[in-house]
Tab-separated table of C-alpha atoms and ligand atoms in Angstrom:
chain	number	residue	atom	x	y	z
A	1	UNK	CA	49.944	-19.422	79.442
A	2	UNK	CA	48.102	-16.943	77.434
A	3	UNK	CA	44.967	-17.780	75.567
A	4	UNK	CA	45.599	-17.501	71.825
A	5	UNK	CA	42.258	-15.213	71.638
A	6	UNK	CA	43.806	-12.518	73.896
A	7	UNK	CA	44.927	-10.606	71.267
A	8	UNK	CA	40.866	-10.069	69.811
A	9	UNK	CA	39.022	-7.485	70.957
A	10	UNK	CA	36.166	-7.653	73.620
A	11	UNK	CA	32.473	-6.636	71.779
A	12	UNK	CA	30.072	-4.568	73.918
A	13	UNK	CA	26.765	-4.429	72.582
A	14	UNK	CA	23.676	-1.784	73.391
A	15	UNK	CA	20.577	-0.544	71.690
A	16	UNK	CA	22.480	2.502	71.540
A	17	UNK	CA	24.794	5.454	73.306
A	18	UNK	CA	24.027	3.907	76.962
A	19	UNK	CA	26.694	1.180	76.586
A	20	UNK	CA	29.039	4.019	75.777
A	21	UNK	CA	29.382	4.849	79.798
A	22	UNK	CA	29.780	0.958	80.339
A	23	UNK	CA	32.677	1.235	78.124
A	24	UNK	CA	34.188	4.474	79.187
A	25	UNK	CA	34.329	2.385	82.942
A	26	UNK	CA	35.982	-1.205	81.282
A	27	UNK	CA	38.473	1.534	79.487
A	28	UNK	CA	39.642	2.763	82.760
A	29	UNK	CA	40.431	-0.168	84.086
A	30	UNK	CA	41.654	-2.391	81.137
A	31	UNK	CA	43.249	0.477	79.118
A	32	UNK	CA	45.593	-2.042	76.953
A	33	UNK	CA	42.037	-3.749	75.380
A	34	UNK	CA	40.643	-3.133	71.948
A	35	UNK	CA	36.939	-3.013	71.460
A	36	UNK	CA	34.394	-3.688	69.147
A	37	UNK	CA	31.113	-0.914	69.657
A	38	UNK	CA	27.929	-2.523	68.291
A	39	UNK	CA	25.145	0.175	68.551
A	40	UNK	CA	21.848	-0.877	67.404
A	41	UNK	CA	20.700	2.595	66.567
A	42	UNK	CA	17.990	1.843	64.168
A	43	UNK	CA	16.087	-0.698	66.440
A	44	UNK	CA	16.733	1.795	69.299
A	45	UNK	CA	14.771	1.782	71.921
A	46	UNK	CA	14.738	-2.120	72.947
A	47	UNK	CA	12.441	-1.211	76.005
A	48	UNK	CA	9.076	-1.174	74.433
A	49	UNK	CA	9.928	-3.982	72.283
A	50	UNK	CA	8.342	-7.456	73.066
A	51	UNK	CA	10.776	-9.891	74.448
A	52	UNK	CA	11.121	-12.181	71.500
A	53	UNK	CA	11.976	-9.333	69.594
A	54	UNK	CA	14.690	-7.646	71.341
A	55	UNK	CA	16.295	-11.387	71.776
A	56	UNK	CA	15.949	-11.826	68.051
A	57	UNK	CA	17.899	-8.980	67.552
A	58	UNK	CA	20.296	-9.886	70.564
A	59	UNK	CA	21.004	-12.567	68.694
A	60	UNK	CA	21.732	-11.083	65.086
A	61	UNK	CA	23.870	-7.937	67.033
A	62	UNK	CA	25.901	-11.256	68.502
A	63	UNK	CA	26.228	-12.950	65.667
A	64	UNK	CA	27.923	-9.982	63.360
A	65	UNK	CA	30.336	-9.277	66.618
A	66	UNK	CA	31.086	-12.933	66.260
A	67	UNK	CA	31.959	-12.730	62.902
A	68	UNK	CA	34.282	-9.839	63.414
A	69	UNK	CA	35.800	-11.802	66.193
A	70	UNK	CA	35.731	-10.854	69.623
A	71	UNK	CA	37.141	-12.706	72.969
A	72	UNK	CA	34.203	-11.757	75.187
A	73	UNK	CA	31.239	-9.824	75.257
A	74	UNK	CA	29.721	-6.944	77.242
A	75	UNK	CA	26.002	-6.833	76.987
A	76	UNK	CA	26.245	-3.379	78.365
A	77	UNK	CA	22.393	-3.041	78.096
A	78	UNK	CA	19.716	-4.219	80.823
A	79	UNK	CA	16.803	-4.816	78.569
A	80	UNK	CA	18.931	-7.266	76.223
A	81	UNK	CA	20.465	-9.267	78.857
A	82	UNK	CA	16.931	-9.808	80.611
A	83	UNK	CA	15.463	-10.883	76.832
A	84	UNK	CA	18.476	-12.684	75.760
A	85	UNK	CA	21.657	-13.500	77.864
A	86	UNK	CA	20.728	-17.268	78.625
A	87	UNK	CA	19.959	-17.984	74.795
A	88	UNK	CA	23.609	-16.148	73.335
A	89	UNK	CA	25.064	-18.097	76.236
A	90	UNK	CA	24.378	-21.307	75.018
A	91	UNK	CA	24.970	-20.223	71.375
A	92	UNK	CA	28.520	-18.805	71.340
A	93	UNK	CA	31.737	-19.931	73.292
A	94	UNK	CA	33.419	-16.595	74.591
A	95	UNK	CA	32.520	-15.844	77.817
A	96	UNK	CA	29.374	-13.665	77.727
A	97	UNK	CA	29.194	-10.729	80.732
A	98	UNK	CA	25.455	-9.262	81.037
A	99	UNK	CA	23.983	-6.220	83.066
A	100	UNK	CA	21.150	-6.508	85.773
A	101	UNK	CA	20.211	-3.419	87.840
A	102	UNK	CA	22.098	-3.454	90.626
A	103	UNK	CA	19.947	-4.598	93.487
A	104	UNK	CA	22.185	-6.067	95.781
A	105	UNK	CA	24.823	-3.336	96.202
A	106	UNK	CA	21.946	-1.373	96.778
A	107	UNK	CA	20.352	-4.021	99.394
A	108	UNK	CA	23.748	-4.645	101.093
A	109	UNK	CA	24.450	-0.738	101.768
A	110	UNK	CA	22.280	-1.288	104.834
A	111	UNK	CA	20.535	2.128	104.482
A	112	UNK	CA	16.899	2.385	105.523
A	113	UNK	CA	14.086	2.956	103.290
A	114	UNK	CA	12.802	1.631	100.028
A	115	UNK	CA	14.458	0.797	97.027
A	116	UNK	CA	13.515	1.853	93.457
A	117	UNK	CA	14.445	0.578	90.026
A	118	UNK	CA	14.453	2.898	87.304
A	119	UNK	CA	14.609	0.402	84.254
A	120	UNK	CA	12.649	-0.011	80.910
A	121	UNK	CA	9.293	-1.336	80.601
A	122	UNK	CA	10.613	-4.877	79.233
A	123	UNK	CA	13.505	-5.296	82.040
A	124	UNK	CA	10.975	-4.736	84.789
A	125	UNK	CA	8.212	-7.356	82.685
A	126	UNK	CA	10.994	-9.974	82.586
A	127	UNK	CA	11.674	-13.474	84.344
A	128	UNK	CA	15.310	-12.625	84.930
A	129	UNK	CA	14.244	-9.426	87.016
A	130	UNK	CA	11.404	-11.008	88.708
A	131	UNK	CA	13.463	-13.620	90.245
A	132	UNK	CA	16.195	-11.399	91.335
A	133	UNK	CA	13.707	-9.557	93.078
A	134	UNK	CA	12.262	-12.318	95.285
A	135	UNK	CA	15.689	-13.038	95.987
A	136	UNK	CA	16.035	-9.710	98.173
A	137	UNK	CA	12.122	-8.820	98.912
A	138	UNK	CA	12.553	-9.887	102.401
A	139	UNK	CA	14.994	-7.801	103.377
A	140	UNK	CA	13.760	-4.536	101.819
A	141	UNK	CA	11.205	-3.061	99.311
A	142	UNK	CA	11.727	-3.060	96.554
A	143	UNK	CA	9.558	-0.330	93.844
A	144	UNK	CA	10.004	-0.660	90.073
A	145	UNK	CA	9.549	2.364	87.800
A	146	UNK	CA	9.236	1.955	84.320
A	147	UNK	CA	11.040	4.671	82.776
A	148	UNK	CA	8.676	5.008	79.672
A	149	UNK	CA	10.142	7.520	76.507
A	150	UNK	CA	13.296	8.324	78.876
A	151	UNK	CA	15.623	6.294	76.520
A	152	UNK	CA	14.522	8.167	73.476
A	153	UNK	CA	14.960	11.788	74.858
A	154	UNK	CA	18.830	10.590	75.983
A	155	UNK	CA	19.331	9.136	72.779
A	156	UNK	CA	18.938	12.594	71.237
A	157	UNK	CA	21.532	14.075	73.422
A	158	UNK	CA	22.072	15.940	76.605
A	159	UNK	CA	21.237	18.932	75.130
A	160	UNK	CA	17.350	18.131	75.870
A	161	UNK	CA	18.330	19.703	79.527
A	162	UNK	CA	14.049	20.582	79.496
A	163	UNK	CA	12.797	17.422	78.424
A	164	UNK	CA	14.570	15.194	80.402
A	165	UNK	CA	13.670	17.504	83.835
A	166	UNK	CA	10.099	17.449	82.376
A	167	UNK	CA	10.152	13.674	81.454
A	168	UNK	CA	11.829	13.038	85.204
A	169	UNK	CA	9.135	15.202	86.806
A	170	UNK	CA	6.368	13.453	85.532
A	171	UNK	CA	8.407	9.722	86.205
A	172	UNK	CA	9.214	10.759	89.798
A	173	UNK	CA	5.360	12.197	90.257
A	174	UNK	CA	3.408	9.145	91.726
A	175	UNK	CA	6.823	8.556	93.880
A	176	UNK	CA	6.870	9.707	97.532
A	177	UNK	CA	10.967	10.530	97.756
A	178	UNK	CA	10.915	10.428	101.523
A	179	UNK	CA	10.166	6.643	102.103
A	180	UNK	CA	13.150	5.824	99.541
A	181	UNK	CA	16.805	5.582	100.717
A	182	UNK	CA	18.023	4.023	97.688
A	183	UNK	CA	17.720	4.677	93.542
A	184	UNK	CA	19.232	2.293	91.356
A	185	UNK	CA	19.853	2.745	87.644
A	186	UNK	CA	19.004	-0.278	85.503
A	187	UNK	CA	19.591	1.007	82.545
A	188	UNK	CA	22.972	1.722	81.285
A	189	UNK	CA	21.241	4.981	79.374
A	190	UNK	CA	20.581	6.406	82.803
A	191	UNK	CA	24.327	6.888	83.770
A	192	UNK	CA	23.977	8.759	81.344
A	193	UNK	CA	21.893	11.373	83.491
A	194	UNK	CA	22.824	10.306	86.535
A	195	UNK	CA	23.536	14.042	87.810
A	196	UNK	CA	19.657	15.530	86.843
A	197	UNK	CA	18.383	11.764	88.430
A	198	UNK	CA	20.273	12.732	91.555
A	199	UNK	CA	18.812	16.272	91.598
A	200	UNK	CA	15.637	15.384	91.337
A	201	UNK	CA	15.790	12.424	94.002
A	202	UNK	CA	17.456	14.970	96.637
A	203	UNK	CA	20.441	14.768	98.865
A	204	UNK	CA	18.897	12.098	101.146
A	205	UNK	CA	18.513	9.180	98.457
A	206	UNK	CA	21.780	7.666	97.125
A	207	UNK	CA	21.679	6.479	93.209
A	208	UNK	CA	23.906	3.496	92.152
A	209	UNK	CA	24.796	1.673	88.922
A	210	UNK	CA	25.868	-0.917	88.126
A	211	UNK	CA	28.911	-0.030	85.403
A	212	UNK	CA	31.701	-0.613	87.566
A	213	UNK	CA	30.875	-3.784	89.122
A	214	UNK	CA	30.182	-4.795	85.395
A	215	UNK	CA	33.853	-3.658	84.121
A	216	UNK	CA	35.335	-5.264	87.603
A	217	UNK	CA	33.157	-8.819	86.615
A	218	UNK	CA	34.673	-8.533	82.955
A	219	UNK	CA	38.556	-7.971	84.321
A	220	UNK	CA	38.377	-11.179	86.562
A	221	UNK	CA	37.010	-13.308	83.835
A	222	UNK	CA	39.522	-12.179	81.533
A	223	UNK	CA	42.043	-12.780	83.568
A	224	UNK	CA	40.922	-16.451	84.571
A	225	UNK	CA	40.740	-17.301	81.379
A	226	UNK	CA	44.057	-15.446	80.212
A	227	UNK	CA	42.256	-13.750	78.215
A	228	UNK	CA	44.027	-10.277	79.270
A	229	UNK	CA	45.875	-8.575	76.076
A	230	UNK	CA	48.623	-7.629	78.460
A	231	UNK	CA	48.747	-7.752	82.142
A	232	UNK	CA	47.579	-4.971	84.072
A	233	UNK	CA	51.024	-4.434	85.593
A	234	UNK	CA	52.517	-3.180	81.754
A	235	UNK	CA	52.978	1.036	83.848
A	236	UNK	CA	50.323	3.693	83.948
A	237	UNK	CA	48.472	4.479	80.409
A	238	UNK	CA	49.156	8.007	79.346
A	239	UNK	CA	46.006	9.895	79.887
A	240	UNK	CA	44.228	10.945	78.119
A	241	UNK	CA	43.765	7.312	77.409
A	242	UNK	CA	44.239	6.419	74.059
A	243	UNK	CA	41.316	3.768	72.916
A	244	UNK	CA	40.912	1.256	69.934
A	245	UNK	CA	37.142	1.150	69.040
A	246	UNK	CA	36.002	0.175	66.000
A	247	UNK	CA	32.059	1.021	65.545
A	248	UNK	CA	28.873	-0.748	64.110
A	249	UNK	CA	26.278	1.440	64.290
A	250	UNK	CA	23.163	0.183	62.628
A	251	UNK	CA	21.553	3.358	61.840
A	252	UNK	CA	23.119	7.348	61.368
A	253	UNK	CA	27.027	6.517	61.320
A	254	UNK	CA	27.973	9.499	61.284
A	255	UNK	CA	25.789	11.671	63.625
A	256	UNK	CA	26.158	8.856	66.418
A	257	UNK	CA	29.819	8.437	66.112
A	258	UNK	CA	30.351	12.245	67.335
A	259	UNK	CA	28.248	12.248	69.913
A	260	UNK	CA	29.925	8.810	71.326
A	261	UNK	CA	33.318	10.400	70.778
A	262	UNK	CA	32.872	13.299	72.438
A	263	UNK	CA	30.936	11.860	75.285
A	264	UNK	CA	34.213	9.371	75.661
A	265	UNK	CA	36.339	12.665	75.347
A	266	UNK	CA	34.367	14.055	78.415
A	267	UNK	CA	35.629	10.814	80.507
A	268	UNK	CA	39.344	11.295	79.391
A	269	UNK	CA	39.449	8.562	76.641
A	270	UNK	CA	39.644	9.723	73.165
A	271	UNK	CA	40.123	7.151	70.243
A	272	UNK	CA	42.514	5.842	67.957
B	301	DGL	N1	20.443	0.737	77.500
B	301	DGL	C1	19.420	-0.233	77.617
B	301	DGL	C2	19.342	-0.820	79.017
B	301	DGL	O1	20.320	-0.832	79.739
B	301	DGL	C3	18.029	0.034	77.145
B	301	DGL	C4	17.688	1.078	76.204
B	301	DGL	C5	16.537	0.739	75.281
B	301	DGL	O2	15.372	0.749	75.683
B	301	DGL	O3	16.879	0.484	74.143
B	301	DGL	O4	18.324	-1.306	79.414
């Protein structure tokens, strides 16, 4: 029988546009959903922050999603789910779906060489990435690189082509490419850039996210928990897909919203 909450819309939460590629994968694959985009644009970046602060305002992001009503929630950002998933776990009753760079895919490809984590200063600092860690240290290495002022240049657009090669130059600098078979991207911001991160890191090294297995995780909950607004069976959406959002952007409405829709657009999704 269906859950009487199926019919609410699933909240994703970020600091800012990275959830937006997070979203643009859960659209492809549950096209009937509505959604609720909460883009914390004026606390932007949450990777510098201290811990209590970014779960602080974890919490308060949560809490006006709540209000609005949602079914479930995406914490389509790294640095928030390492600061805050337990805590907005034990505080609200939808199921809660967080992000955590995607070390095992990575590990379980087999491929030889090193691993490195590109992920913000306070992902890399936390327990919940520490532990994971130890959990696959013995099978391969594992290098974190803490992305410093990347966030902020992507949050001003793609258009800063210069700044993010310059910004990935000096990143990738201390790095020697040739012991590394593996770059993953724990930070949803990073999709964002995934083609100059794979230019720079050379044919050899593969580069992985973790957005899909993130959108796959959120399907299979919804569906144990009947939580699916229709079944997945209902025919093919028309493409381009046609996608209810409703936005909460905390700082410059306006100026974010076009640059979210139009990076949606460039996936095939435009909204309704
Ligand atoms: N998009 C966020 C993540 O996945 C972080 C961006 C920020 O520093 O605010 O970690």
């Amino acid at each position: 029988m269906k859950n009487p909450m199926s019919k609410l819309p699933i909240g994703i939460l970020d600091s800012g546009i990275g959830g937006i590629s997070v979203l643009a994968d859960i659209i492809k694959i549950l096209p009937y959903e509505k959604f609720i985009y909460f883009a914390d644009t004026l606390n932007c970046p949450y990777g510098n922050k201290p811990e209590n602060v970014v779960k602080s305002l974890t919490i308060r992001a949560v809490e006006i999603l709540s209000l609005a009503g949602i079914k479930s929630l995406v914490i389509a950002c790294n640095t928030a789910t390492s600061a805050a998933v337990n805590e907005v776990r034990r505080m609200f009753d939808f199921p809660v779906i967080g992000m955590e760079p995607a070390i095992k895919p990575a590990v379980e490809l087999g491929l030889k060489g090193k691993i490195l984590i590109m992920a913000t200063p306070l992902t890399l600092k936390s327990k919940k990435f520490n532990t994971l860690v130890c959990q696959y240290q013995l099978l391969t290495e594992i290098v974190p690189l803490a992305c410093e002022g990347l966030v902020e240049i992507i949050e001003r657009g793609r258009a800063q082509g210069q700044e993010i090669e310059d910004c990935l130059s000096r990143l990738f600098s201390p790095i020697h490419k040739e012991n590394f078979a593996a770059i993953v991207l724990g930070c949803t911001h990073f999709v964002l850039i995934k083609k100059e991160i794979e230019k720079m890191a050379g044919k050899e090294i593969v580069v992985i996210d973790g957005n899909c297995g993130t959108a796959k995780n959120l399907k299979t909950i919804l569906q144990k928990e009947n939580l699916l607004r229709y079944n997945t069976d209902e025919g093919k959406p028309q493409i381009p897909l046609k996608a209810h959002i409703k936005f909460y952007i905390t700082a410059n409405e306006s100026e974010v919203m076009t640059k979210y829709t139009q990076l949606l657009q460039n996936e095939g999704i435009v909204c309704v």
